[in-house]
XYZ file of C-alpha atoms in Angstrom:
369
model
C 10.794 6.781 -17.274
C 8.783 7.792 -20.183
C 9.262 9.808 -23.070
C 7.466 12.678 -22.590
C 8.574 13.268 -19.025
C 12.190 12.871 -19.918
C 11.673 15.312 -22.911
C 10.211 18.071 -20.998
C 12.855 17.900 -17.924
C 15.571 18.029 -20.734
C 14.783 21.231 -21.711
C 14.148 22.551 -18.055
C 17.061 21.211 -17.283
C 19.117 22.451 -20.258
C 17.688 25.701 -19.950
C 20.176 26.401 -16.893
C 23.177 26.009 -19.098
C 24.159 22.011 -18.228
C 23.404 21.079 -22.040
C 21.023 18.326 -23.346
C 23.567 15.216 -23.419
C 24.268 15.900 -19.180
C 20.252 16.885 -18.589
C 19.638 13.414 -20.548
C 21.953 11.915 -18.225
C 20.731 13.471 -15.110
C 16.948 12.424 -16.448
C 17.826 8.784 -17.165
C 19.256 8.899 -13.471
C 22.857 8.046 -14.543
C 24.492 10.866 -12.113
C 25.143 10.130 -8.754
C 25.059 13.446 -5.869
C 28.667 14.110 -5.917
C 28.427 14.124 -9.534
C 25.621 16.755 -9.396
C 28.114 18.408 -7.389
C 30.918 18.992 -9.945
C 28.407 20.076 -12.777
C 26.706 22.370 -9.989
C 30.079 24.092 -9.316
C 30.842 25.234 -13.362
C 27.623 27.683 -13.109
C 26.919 31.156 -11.195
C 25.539 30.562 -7.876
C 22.352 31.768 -8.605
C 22.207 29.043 -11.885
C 23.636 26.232 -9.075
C 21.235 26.989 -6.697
C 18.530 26.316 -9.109
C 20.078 23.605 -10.779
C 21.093 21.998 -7.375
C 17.324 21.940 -6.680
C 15.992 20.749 -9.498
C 18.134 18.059 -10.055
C 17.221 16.445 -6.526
C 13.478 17.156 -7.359
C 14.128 15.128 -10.249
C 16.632 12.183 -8.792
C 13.036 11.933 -6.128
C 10.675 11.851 -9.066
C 12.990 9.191 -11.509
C 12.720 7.152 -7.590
C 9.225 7.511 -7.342
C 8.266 7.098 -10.863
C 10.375 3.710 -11.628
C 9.436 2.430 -7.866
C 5.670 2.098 -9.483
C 6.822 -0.111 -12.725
C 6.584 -4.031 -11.299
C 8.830 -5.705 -11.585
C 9.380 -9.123 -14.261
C 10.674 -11.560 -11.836
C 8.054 -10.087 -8.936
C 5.007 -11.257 -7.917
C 2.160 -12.355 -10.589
C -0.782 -9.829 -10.592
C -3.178 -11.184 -8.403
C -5.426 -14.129 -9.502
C -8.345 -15.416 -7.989
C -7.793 -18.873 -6.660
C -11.625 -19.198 -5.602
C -14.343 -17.184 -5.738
C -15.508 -16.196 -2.703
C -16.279 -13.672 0.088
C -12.873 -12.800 1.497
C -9.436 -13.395 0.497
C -9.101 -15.055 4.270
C -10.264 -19.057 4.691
C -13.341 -19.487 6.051
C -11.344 -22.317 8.318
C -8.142 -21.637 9.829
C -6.486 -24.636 10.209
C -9.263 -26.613 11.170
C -10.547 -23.851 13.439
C -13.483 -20.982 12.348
C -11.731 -17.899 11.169
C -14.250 -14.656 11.893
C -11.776 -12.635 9.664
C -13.695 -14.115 7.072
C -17.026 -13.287 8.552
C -15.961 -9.764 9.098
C -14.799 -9.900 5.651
C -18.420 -10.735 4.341
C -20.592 -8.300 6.499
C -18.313 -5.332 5.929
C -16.225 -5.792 2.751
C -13.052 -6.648 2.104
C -10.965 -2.819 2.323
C -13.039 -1.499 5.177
C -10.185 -1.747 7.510
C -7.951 0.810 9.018
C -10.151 2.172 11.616
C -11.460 -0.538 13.581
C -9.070 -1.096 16.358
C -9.536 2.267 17.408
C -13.290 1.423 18.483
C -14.181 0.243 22.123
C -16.660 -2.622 21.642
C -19.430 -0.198 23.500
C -18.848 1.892 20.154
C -18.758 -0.768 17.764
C -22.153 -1.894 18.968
C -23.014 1.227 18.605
C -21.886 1.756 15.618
C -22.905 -1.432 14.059
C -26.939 -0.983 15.604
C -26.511 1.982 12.626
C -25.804 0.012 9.676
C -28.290 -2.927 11.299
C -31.224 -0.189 10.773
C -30.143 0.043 6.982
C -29.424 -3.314 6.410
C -33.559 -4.131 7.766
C -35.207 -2.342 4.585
C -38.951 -2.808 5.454
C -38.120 -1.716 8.984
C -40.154 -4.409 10.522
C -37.290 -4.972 13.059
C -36.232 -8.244 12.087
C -32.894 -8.628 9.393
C -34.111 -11.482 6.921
C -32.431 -14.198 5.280
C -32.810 -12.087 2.347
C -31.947 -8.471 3.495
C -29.126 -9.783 4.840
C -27.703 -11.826 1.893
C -28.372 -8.450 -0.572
C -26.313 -6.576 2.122
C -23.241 -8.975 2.060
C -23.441 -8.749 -1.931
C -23.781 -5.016 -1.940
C -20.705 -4.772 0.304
C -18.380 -7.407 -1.832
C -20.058 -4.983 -5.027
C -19.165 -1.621 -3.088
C -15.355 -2.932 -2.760
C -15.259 -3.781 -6.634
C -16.987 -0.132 -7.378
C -14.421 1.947 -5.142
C -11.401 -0.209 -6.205
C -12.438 0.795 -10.171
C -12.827 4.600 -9.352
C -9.830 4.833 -7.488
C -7.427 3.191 -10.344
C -9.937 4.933 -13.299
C -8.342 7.906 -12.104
C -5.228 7.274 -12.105
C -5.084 6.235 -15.489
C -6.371 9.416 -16.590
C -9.271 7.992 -19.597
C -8.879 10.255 -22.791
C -11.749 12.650 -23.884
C -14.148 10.163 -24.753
C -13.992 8.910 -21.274
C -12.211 5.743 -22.774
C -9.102 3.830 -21.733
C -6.440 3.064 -24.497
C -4.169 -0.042 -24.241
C -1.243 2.109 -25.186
C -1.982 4.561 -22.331
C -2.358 1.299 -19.420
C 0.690 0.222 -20.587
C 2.472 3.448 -20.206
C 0.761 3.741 -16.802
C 1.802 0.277 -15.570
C 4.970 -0.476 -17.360
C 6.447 3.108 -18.234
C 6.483 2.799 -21.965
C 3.733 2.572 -24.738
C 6.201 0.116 -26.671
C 5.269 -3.458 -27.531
C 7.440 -6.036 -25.677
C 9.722 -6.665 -28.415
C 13.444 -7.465 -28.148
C 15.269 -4.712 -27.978
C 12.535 -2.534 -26.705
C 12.613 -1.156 -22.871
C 9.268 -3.326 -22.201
C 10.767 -6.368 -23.239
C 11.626 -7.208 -19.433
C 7.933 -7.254 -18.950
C 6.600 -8.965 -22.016
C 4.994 -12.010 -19.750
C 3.472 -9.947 -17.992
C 2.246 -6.903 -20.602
C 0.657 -10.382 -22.482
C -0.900 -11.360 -20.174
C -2.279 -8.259 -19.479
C -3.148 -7.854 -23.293
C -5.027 -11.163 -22.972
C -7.179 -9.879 -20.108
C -8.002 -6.729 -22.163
C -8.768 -8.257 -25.466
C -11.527 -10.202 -23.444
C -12.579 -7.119 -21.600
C -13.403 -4.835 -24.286
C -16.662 -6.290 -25.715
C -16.957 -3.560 -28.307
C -13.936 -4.677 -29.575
C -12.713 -1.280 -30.389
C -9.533 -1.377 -28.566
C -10.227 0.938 -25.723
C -11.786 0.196 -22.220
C -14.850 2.008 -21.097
C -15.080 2.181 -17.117
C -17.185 -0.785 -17.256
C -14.884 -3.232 -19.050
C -12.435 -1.715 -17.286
C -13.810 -2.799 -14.281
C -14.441 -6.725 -15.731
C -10.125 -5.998 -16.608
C -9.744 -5.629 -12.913
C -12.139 -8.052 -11.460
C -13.057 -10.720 -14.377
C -13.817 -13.277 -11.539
C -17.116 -10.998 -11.246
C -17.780 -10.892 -14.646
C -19.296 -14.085 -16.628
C -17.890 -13.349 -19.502
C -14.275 -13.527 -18.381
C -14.068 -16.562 -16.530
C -12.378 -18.376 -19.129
C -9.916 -15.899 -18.339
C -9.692 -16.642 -14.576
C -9.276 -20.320 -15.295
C -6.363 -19.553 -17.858
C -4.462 -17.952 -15.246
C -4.874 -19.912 -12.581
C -4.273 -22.769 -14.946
C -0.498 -20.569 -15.926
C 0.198 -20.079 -12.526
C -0.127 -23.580 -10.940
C 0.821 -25.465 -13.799
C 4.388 -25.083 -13.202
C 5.404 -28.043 -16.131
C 3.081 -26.502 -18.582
C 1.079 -29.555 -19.386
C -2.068 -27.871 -19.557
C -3.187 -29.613 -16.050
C -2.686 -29.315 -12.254
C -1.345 -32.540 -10.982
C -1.925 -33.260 -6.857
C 2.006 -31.575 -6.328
C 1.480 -28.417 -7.759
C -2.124 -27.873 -6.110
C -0.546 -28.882 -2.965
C 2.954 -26.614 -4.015
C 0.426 -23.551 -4.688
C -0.839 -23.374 -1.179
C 1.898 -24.491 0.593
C 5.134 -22.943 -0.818
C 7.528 -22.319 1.963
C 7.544 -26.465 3.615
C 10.921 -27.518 4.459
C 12.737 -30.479 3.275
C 11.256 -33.491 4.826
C 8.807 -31.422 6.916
C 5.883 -33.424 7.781
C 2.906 -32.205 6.546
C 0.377 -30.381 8.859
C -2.878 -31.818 9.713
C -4.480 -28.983 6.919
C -2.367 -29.638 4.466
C -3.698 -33.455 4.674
C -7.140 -31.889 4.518
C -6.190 -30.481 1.235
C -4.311 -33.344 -0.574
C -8.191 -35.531 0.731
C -10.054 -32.225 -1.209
C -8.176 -32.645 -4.271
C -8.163 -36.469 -4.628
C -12.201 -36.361 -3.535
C -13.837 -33.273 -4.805
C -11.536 -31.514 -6.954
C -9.874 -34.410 -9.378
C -13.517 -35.557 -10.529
C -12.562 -38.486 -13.464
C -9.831 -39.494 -10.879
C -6.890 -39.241 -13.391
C -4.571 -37.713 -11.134
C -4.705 -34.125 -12.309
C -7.130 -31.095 -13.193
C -7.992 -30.063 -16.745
C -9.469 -26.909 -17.755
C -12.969 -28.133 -16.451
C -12.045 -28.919 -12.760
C -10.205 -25.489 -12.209
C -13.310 -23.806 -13.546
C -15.790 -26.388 -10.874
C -13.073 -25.677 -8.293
C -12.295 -21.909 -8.608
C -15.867 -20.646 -9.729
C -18.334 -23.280 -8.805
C -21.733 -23.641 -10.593
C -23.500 -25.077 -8.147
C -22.465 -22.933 -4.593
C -23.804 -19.545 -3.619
C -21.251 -17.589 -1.027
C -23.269 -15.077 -0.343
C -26.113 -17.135 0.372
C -23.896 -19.387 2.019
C -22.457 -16.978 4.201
C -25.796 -15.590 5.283
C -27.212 -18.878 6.300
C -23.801 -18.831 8.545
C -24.268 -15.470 10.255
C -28.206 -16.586 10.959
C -27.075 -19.787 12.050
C -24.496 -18.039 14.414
C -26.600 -15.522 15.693
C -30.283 -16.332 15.677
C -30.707 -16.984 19.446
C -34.465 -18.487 19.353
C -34.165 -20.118 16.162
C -36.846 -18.303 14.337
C -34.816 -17.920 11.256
C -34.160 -14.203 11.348
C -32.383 -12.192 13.662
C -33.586 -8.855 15.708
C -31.021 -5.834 16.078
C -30.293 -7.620 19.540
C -29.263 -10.745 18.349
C -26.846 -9.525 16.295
C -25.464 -6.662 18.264
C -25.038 -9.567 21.260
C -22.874 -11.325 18.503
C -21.282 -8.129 17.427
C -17.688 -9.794 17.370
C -18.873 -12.368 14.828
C -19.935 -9.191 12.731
C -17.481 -7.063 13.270
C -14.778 -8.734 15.214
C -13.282 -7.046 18.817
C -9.986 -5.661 17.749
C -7.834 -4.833 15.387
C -9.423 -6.490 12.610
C -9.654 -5.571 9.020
C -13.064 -4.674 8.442
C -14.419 -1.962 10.245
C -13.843 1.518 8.218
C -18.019 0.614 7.681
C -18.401 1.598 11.171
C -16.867 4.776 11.144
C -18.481 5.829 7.779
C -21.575 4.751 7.944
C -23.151 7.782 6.882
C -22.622 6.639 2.942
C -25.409 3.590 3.746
């Protein structure tokens, strides 16, 4: 728990007549309820009363407030692997996965609300956002329209995802984020990782996070405007950072730390729960053919620096275009290269999926288009 906070309930709490060094206690979250109890039972009943209730309001808060710190041996903050449309494959085990579709056309958080559409209202629904999506209004949804579309949506997730955490990290006056105040924010001290220190648990992570920043503030004045801060959160969308992206997917796969990715660890990465003498599945087999094919380009065995950036953000392959061509491909019924509102709304489960998918919040809001 921070400093501040456990200053200020201190004094609230001392101000009932417990006294500073059982408040501290009680803020640090070293009482348990019976103890509570017994310091509870030396006051008036009015003061117990009181002190009964604020001392649960604050056991909830120390929960709340320590649940939000991650923790050091936990999960790695999220890394982008490839650069593409949707966290989902775009093959499932050798079959087509629509959640990847869906993913494109609608954007990756649009999600809760879908599976409580018929598919008679997500036609419906969807016939709305095919009228903004056809900009000229000519009736017909272009190669082109359609491609600025899926990037606007993939955009709109990156936008909305920046707001929401900008706020919570509450930017001083100058509408700037400092490094000390994200690290209070995500770790629960402003203190550098250094031994001794209460963020010294986290000091992989906090410099790693430092790294990221240091590359994201191109003013170099130490603080984050929203924009940078947005490159902080997403650098896989931001050319300057990419160096970045490759560094850490680099640290994360390279469990030997010998600056490459040998054919184990690429295959380890994706496939981290096989069982002892498991035979591999037919996908996995797909994957060790990618690597020793595509992604291991001199054929030494491993991948430097070079073929995570070729593999991870590729020079030479457009998604979005990609993905468009798909849909068309999909969808156009007389193969004329674009598709009417019919064509598409007769294909609306490629779109949109049927049920309980995890893009469809578009449909229900599609006002904001």
């Amino acid at each position: 728990m921070g400093s501040i906070l456990y200053f200020d309930w201190s004094i609230q709490v001392a101000a009932l007549g417990l006294g500073r060094s059982i408040a501290s206690a009680v803020v640090s979250s070293r009482f348990q309820h019976s103890e509570i109890l017994i310091y509870c039972k030396v006051l008036s009943s009015g003061q117990a009363m009181r002190a009964y209730t604020l001392l649960l309001v604050l056991a909830v808060l120390a929960v709340s407030y320590s649940s939000a710190i991650p923790k050091p041996d936990g999960d790695k903050k999220d890394r982008t692997k490839e650069k593409t449309l949707s966290e989902q494959d775009h093959e499932d085990h050798g079959e087509h996965n629509n959640n990847y579709d869906h993913d494109a056309f609608l954007g990756k958080d649009d999600a809760k609300t879908f599976d409580q559409l018929s598919p008679e209202e997500s036609q419906d629904r969807l016939g709305l956002i095919v009228d903004k999506i056809d900009k000229d209004g000519n009736g017909f949804v272009t190669e082109e329209e359609l491609k600025e579309w899926i990037q606007y949506v993939q955009k709109r997730y990156i936008i909305t995802d920046t707001d929401r955490m900008w706020k919570d990290h509450e930017p001083d006056a100058d509408d700037k984020l400092l490094w000390t105040s994200y690290k209070k924010r995500t770790y629960g001290y402003p203190d550098e990782p250094e031994e001794g220190s209460p963020t010294y648990e986290y000091r992989d992570m906090i410099q790693r996070d430092k790294r990221r920043w240091e590359k994201a503030d191109k003013d170099r004045d130490s603080k984050l405007s929203k924009e940078e801060f947005m490159d902080f959160l997403h650098p896989e969308d931001a050319e300057h950072m990419r160096e970045i992206v490759v560094h850490e997917t680099l640290e994360d796969i390279d469990k030997d730390k010998d600056g490459f990715i040998s054919i184990e660890e690429y295959i380890g990465d994706m496939w981290p729960d096989k069982d002892k003498g498991e035979e591999e599945p037919e996908w996995v087999k797909s994957e060790r053919e990618q690597f020793n094919t595509y992604r291991d380009k001199n054929k030494d065995g491993k991948m430097d620096g070079e073929e995570v950036r070729e593999w991870i953000l590729p020079s030479d392959y457009d998604h979005s275009r990609a993905e468009t061509k798909h849909l068309i491909h999909e969808a156009d019924a007389d193969k004329d290269g674009k598709l009417t509102k019919e064509e598409i709304l007769d294909k609306y489960d490629l779109f949109v999926g049927s049920q309980a998918t995890d893009f469809g919040e578009a449909l229900t809001r599609h006002d904001e288009f």
